[in-house]
Coordinates of C-alpha atoms in Angstrom, one line a residue:
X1 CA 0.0 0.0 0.0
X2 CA 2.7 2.4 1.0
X3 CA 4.6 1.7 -2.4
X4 CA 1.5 1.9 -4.6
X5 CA 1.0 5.1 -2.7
X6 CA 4.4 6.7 -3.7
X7 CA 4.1 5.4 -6.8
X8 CA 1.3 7.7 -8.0
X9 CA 1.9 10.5 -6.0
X10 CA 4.7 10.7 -8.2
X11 CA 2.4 10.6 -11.3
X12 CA -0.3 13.0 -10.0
X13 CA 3.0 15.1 -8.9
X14 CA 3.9 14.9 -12.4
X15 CA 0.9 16.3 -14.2
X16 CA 0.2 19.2 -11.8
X17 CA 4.4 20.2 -13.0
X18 CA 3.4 19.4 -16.1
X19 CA -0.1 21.6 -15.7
X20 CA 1.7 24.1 -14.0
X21 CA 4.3 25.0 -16.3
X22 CA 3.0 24.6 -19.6
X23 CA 0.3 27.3 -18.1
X24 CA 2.6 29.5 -16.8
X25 CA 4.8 29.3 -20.0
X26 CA 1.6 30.0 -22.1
X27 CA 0.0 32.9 -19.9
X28 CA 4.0 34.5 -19.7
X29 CA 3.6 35.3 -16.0
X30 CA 7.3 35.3 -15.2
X31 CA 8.5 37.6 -18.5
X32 CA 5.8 39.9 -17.4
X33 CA 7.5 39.9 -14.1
X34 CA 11.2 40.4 -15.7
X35 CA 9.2 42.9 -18.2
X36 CA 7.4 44.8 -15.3
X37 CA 10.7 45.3 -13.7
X38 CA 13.1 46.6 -16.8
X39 CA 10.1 49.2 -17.2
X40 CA 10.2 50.6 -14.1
X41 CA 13.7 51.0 -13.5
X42 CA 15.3 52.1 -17.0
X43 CA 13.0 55.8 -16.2
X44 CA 15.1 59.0 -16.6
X45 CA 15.1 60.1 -12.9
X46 CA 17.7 60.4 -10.2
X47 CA 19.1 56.8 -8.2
X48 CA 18.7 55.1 -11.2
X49 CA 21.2 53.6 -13.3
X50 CA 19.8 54.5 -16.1
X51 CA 19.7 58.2 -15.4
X52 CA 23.6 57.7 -14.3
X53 CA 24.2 56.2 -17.7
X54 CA 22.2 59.0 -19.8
X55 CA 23.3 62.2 -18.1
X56 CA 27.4 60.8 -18.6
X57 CA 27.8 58.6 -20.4
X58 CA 30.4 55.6 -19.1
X59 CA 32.0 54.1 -22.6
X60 CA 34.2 56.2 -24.2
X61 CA 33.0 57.2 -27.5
X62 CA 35.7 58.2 -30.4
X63 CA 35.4 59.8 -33.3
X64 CA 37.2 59.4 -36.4
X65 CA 37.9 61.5 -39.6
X66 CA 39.2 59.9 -42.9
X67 CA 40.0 62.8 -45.5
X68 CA 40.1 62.4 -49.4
X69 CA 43.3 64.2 -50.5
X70 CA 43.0 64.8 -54.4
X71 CA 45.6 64.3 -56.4
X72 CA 45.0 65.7 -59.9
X73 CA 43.2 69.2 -59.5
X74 CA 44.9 70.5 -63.0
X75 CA 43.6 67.4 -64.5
X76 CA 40.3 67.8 -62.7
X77 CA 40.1 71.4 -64.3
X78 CA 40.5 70.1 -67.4
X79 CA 37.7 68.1 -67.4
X80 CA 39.2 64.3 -66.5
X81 CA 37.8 62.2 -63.1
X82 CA 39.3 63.3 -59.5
X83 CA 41.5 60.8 -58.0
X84 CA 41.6 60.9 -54.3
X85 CA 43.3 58.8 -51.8
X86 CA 41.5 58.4 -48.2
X87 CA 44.0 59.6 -45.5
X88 CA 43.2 59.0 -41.6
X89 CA 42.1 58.1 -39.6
X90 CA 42.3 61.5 -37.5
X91 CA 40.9 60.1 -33.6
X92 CA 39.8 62.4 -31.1
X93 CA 37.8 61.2 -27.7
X94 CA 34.6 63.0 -27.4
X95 CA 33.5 63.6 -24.2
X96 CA 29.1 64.5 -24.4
X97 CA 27.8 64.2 -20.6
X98 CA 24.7 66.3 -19.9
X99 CA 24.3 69.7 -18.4
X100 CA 21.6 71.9 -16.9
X101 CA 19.3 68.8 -16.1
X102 CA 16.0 70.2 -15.0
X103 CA 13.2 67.4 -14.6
X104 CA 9.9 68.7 -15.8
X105 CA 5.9 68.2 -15.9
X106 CA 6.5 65.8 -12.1
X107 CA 9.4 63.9 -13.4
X108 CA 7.2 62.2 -17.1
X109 CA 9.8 65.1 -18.8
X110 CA 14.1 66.6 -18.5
X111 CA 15.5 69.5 -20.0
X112 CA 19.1 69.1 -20.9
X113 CA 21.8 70.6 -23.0
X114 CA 24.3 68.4 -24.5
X115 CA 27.6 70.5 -24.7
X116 CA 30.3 68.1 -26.9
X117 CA 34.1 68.3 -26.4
X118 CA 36.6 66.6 -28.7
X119 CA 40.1 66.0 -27.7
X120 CA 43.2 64.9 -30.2
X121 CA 44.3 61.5 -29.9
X122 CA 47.7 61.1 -31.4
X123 CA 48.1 57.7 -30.6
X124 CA 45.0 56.5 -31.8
X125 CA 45.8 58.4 -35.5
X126 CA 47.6 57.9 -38.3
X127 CA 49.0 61.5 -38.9
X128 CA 49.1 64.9 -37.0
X129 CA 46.4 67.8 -36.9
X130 CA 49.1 69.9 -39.3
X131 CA 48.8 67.4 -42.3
X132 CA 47.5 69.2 -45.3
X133 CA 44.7 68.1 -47.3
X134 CA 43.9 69.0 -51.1
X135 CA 40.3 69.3 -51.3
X136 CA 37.7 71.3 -53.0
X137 CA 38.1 74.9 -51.6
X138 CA 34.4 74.7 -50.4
X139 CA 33.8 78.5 -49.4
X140 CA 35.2 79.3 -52.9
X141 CA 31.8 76.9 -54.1
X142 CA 29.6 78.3 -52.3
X143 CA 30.0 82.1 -52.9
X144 CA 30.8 81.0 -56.7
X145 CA 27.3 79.3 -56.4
X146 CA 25.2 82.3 -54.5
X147 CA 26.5 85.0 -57.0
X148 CA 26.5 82.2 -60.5
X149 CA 23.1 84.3 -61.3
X150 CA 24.4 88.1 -60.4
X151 CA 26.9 88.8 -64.0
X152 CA 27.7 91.8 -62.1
X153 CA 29.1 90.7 -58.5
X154 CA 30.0 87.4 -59.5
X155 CA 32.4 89.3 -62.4
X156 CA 33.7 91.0 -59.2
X157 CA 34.6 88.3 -57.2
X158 CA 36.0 86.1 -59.9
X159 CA 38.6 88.6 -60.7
X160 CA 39.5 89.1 -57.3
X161 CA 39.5 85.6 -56.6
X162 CA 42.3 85.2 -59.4
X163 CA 44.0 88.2 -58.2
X164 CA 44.2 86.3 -55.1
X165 CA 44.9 83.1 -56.6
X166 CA 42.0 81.7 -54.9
X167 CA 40.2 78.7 -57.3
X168 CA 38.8 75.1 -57.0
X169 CA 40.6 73.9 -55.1
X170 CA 42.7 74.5 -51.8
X171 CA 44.9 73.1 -49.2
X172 CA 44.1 73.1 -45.6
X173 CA 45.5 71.6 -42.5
X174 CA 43.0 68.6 -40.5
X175 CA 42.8 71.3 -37.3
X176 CA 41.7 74.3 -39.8
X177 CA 39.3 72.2 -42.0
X178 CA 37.8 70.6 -39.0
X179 CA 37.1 73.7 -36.8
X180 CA 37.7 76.8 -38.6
X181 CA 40.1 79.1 -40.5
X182 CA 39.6 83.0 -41.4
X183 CA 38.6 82.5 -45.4
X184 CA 40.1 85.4 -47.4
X185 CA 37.5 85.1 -49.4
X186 CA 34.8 85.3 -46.8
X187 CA 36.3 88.7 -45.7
X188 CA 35.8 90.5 -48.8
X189 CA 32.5 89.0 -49.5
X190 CA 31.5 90.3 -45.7
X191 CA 32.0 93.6 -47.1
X192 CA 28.5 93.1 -49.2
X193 CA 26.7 90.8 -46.5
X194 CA 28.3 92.3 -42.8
X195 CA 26.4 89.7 -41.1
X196 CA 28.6 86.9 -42.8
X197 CA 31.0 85.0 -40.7
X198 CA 34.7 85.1 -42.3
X199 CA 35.7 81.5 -40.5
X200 CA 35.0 78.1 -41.9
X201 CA 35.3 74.4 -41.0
X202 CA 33.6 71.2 -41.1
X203 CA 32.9 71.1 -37.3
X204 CA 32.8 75.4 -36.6
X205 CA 31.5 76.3 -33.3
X206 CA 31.1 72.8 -32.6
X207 CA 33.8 72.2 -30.3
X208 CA 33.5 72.9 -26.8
X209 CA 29.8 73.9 -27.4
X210 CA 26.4 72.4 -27.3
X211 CA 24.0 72.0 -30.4
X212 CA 20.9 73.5 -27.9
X213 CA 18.4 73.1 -25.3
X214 CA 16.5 69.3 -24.9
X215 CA 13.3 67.7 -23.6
X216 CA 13.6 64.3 -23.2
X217 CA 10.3 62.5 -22.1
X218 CA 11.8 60.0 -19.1
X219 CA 9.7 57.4 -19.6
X220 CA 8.1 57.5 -16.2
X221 CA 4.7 57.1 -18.1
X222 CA 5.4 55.1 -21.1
X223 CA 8.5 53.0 -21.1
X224 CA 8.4 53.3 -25.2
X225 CA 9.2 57.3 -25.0
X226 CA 12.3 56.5 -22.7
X227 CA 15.1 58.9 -23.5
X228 CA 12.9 60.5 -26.5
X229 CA 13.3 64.0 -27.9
X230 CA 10.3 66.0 -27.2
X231 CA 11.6 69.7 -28.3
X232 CA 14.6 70.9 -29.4
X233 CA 15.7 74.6 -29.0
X234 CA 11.8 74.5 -27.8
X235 CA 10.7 73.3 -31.1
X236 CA 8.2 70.6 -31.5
X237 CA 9.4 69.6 -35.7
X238 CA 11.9 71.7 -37.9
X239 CA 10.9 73.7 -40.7
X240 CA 14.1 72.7 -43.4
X241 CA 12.4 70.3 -45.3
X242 CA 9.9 70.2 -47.5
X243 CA 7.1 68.6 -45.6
X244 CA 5.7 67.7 -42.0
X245 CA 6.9 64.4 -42.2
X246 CA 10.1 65.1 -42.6
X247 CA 10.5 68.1 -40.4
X248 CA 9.7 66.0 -37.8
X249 CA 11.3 65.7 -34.0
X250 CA 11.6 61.4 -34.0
X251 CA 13.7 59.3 -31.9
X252 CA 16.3 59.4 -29.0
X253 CA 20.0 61.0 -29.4
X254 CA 21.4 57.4 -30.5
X255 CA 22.7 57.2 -26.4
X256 CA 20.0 55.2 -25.4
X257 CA 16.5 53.3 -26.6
X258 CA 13.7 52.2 -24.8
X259 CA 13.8 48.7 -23.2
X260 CA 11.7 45.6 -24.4
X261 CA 12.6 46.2 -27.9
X262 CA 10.4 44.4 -30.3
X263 CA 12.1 42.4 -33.2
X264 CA 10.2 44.2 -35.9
X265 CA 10.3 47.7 -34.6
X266 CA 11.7 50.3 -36.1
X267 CA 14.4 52.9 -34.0
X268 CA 14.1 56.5 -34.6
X269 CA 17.7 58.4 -33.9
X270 CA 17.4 62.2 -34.6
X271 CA 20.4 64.2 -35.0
X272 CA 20.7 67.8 -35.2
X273 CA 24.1 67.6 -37.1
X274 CA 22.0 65.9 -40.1
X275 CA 19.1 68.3 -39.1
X276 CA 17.2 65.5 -39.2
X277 CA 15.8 61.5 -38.0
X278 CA 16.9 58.5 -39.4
X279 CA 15.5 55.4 -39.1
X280 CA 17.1 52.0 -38.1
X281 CA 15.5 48.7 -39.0
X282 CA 16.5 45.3 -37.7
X283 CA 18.8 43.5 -39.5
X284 CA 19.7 40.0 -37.7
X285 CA 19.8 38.9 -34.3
X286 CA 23.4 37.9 -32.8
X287 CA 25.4 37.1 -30.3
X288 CA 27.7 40.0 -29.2
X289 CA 31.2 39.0 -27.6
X290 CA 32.4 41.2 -24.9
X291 CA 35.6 40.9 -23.1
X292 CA 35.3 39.8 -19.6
X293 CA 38.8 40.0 -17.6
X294 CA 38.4 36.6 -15.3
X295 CA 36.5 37.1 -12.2
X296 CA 33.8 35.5 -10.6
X297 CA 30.9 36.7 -12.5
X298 CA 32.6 35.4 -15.8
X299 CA 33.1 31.7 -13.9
X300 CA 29.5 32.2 -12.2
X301 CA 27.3 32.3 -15.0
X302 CA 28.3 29.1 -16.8
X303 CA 24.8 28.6 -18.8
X304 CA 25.5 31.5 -21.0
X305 CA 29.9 31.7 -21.6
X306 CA 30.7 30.3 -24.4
X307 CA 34.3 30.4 -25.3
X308 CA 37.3 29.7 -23.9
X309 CA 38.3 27.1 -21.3
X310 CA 39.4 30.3 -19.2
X311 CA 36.2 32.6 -19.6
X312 CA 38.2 36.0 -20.8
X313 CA 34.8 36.3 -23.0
X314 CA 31.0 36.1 -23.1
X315 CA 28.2 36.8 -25.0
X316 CA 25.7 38.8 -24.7
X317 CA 22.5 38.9 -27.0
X318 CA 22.0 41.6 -29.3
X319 CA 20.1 42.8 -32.1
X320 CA 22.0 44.7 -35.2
X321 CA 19.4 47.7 -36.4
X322 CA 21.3 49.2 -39.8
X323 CA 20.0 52.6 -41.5
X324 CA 17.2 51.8 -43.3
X325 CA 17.3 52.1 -46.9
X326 CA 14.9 53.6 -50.1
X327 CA 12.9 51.5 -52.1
X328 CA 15.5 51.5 -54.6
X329 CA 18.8 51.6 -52.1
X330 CA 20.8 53.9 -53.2
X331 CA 19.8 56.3 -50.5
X332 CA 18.2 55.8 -46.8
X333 CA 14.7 56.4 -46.8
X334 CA 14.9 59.6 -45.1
X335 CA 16.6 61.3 -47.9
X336 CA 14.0 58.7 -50.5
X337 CA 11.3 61.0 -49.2
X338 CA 13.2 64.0 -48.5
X339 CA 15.9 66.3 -49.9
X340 CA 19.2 65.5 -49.2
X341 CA 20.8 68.2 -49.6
X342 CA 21.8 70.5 -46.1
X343 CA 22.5 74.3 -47.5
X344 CA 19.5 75.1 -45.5
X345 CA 20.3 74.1 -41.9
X346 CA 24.1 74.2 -41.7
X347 CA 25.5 77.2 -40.2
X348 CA 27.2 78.3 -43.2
X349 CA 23.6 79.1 -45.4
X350 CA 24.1 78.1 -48.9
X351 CA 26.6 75.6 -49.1
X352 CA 26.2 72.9 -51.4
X353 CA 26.7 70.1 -49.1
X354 CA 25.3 66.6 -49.5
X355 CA 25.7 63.9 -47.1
X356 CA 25.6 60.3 -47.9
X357 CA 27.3 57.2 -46.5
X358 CA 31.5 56.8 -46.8
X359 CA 32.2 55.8 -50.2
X360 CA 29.0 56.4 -51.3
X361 CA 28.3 53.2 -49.9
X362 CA 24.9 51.7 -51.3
X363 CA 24.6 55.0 -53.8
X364 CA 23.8 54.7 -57.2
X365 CA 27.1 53.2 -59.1
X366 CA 27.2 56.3 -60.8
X367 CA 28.7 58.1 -57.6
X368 CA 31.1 56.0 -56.9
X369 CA 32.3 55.7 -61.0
X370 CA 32.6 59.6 -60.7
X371 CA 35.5 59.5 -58.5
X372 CA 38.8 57.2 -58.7
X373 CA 39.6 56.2 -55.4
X374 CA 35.8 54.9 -53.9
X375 CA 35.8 51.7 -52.7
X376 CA 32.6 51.2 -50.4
X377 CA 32.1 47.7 -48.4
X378 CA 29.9 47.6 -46.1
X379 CA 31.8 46.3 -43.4
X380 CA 34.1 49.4 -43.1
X381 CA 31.2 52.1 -44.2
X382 CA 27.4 50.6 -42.9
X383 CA 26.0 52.7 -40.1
X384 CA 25.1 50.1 -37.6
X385 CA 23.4 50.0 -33.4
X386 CA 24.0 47.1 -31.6
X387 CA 21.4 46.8 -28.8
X388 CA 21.0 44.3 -26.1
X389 CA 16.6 44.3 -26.6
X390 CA 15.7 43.5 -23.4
X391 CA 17.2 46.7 -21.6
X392 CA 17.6 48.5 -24.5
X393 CA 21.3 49.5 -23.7
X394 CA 23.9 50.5 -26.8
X395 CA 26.7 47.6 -26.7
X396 CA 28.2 48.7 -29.9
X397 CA 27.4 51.6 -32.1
X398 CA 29.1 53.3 -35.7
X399 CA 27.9 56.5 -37.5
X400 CA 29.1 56.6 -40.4
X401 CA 28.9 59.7 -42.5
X402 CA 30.1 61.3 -45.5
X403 CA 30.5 65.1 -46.5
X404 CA 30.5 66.0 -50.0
X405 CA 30.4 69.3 -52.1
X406 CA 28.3 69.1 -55.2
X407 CA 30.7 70.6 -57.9
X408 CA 29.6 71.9 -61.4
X409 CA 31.1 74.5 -64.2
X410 CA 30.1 78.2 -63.6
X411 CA 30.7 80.2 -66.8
X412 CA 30.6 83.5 -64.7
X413 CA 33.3 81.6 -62.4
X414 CA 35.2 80.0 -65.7
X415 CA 39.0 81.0 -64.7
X416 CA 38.4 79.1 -61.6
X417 CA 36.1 76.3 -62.4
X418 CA 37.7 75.6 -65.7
X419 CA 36.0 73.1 -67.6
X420 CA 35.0 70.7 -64.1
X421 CA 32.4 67.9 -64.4
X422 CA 29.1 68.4 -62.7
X423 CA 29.5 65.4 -59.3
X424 CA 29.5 64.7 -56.1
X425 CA 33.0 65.6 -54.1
X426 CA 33.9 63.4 -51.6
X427 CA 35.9 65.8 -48.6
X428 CA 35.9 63.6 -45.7
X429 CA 34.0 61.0 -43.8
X430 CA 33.5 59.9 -39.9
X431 CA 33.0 57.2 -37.8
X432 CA 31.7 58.0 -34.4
X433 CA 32.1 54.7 -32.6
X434 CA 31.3 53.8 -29.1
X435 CA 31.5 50.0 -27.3
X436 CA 29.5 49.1 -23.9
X437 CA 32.3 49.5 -21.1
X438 CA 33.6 46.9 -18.9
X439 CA 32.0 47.6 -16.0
X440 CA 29.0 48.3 -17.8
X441 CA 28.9 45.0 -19.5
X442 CA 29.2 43.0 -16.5
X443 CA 26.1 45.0 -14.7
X444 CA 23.7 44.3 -18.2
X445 CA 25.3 40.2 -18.0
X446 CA 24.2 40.2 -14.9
X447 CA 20.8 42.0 -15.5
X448 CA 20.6 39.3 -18.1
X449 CA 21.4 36.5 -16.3
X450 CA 19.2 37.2 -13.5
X451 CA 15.9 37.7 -16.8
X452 CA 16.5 34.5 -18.4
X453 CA 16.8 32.6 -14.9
X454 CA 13.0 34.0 -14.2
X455 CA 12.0 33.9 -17.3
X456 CA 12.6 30.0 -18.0
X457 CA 11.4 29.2 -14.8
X458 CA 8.1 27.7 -16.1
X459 CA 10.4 25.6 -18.7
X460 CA 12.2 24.3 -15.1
X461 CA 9.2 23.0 -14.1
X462 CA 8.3 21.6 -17.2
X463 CA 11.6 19.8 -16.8
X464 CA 10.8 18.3 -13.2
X465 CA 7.5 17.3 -14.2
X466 CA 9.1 15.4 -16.9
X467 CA 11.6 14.0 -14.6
X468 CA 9.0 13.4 -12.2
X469 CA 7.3 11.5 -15.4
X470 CA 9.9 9.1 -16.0
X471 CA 10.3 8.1 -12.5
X472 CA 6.8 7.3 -12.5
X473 CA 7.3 5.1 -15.6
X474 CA 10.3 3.1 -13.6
X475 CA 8.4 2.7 -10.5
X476 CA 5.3 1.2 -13.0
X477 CA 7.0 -0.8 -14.4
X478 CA 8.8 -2.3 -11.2
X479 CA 5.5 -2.6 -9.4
X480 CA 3.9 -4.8 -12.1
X481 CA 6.9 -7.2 -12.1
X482 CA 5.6 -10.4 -9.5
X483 CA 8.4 -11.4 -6.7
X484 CA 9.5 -14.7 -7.0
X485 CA 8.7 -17.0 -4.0
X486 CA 11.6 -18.3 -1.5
X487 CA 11.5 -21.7 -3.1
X488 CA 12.2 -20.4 -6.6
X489 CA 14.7 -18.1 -5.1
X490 CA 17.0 -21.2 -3.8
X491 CA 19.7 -22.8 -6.1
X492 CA 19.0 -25.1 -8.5
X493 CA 21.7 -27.6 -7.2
X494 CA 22.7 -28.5 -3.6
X495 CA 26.6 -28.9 -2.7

């Protein structure tokens, strides 16, 4: 009786795991639970990690510049292809916490401004701020541009320009094309438009300074709006482009997303140095290694290192989001729908500048066949955001951008312009690059960790009731086996 009665308490044990954790897989009580928690403590507000992580930022984040030096700018003048060769990279660390935090509206908003600060890394680069790059002179291009329709001025200022020897082209140092020179040119034009400013570089008044005032929405009452821009210089959309849509305010500052990402969402990333958003689709789900040096939360969590025997690495799962692309993928699907070109946000109004990715990477062929030297693979030139969906924290991010000057004949302008084919210029490029720190990895593995533990406990349950169901079947199956009686139980022959 007492065998029989272990014997199916064990079974009845069995269904009731079995009943148990298939329901509790099925009605996702424990994710809820993991989910529940990640939402209420990635909020924008002080004592959280999350706010610690937003208003400085722990990994360092680098940014890179790779400059196309031209080599044939006589031959280019004549009317034959440019031939450029990429020199760099130039490194500097930039350094973006925020400043002036003021929580709004009982904590659901946060004003912020974002001042950025770069600093040389000689180390890190493969030449010296001095190094002089030939490139198209692109303050020349823009006043040859502005005054192309005025026979009168534009007669002027070429002849001064060749008085002065000014054309095309130019050579400037990294430091002075980066963040400003005064532009010879500039000052005499000033003396028609006073409000002109006679400096110019890449990066002008962006060094040391911030780009305005923010409202972030904290997500204290939706966890999707975490770390979104609300306003901008107290502006709700822009007024550049050519319609709402695309003068609209979307997305975070590329720091931080929203946790519980979904697979098929789309990110939103606006940037004001793009005067614009740009939109980031999923593109495959991965397994991001991160160096761990040995200690015991590498040996701890054995389920998930996968490596070697010593753990000096583990993984941590990731999704890769790349910059969505046009229906016909030669641009992203931002500039698809809007125009592409930037002379009416940049600070120096009228420049012909177009962006695009390095090497005209996924352009029309046409761009790249315009200039010898472009080589675009996407490995080197993709703009990519790897992010760990459950918390939504960056591990690994790369902006990739590309400046160019549209160039084109001017007959007003023909001493300096010569007989120049109508393209795209390629000046320089960057990649701003940051990867999740140390320290900060081994918080989200352990973040991580602790989710998938909870998570999979129904599917632990569902693995004792099936244990539970194969001792069940042993005991069975020994209970129906008859004992054998003490007479068939002695030997068959007597010594």
């Amino acid at each position: 009786m007492l065998k029989s009665c272990c014997v199916y308490s064990t079974g009845v044990l069995c269904i009731l795991f079995l009943i148990a954790g298939i329901s509790l897989a099925l009605s996702q009580v424990f994710q809820n639970i993991v989910y529940n928690r990640i939402k209420s403590e990635v909020v924008l507000k002080n004592g959280t990690d999350a706010f610690a992580a937003w208003e400085n930022p722990p990994p360092p984040v680098y940014m890179q510049f790779y400059f196309f030096n031209l080599t044939n700018p006589i031959e280019v003048l004549a009317g034959d292809k440019p031939a450029v060769v990429e020199l760099g990279p130039y490194t500097y660390r930039e350094y973006r916490p925020m400043s002036n935090v003021t929580f709004l509206e009982n904590g659901t908003k946060v004003e912020a401004i974002n001042p950025k600060t770069y600093v040389f890394e000689a180390n890190m680069s493969s030449g010296s701020e001095e190094d002089l790059i030939r490139t198209v002179n692109i303050p020349a291009m823009t006043v040859m541009e502005k005054m192309k329709d005025s026979p009168f001025s534009g007669t002027l200022i070429s002849k001064y320009m060749t008085g002065e020897e000014i054309g095309l082209f130019t050579s400037v140092s990294v430091g002075d094309l980066l963040w400003g020179y005064e532009d010879k040119l500039l000052e005499m034009v000033k003396t028609f438009e006073p409000s002109l400013d006679t400096k110019f570089g890449l990066f002008y008044k962006m060094n040391g300074t911030d780009d305005g005032d923010y409202v972030f929405y904290t997500g204290s009452q939706n966890y999707e709006d975490f770390a979104r821009v609300a306003l901008w210089k107290g502006q709700s959309s822009l007024n550049w482009w050519t319609s709402d849509e695309c003068n609209m305010i979307n997305g975070t500052n590329g720091a931080s997303f929203h946790p519980i990402v979904n697979q098929s969402e789309t990110l939103y990333m606006f940037s004001s140095d793009l005067c614009r958003y740009s939109l980031f689709t999923l593109h495959h789900h991965h397994y991001l290694d991160m160096f761990c040096h040995p200690s015991p939360l590498c040996l701890s969590v054995t389920l998930i290192i996968i490596g070697t025997p010593v753990p000096k690495f583990y993984k941590i799962s990731t999704g890769k989001w790349v910059l969505l692309r046009g229906v016909d993928g030669d641009v992203d699907i931002f500039h698809y729908n809007c125009n592409s070109e930037l002379s009416s946000c940049v600070y120096f109004t009228g420049a012909p500048i177009i962006m695009s990715s390095p090497h005209f990477y996924q352009a029309d062929e046409k761009f790249v066949e315009d200039v010898i030297g472009m080589k675009p693979k996407k490995e080197h030139h993709e703009t990519t955001i790897d992010i760990n969906p459950l918390t939504g924290i960056v591990l690994r991010a790369a902006k990739r951008l590309q400046v160019n000057v549209l160039v084109e004949k001017i007959q007003i302008f023909q001493s300096q312009t010569g007989d120049v084919r109508t393209l795209v210029f390629p000046v320089m490029y960057l990649n701003e690059s940051v990867v999740i720190d140390d320290d900060s990895a081994k918080k989200l593995l352990a973040v991580v960790a602790e989710g998938n533990v909870v998570i999979n406990i129904p599917f632990i349950i569902i693995g004792l009731g099936v244990l539970l169901g194969v001792v069940f079947m042993a005991l069975m199956c020994r209970q129906r086996t008859p004992e054998s009686s003490p007479a068939e139980r002695q030997p068959l022959l007597k010594p």
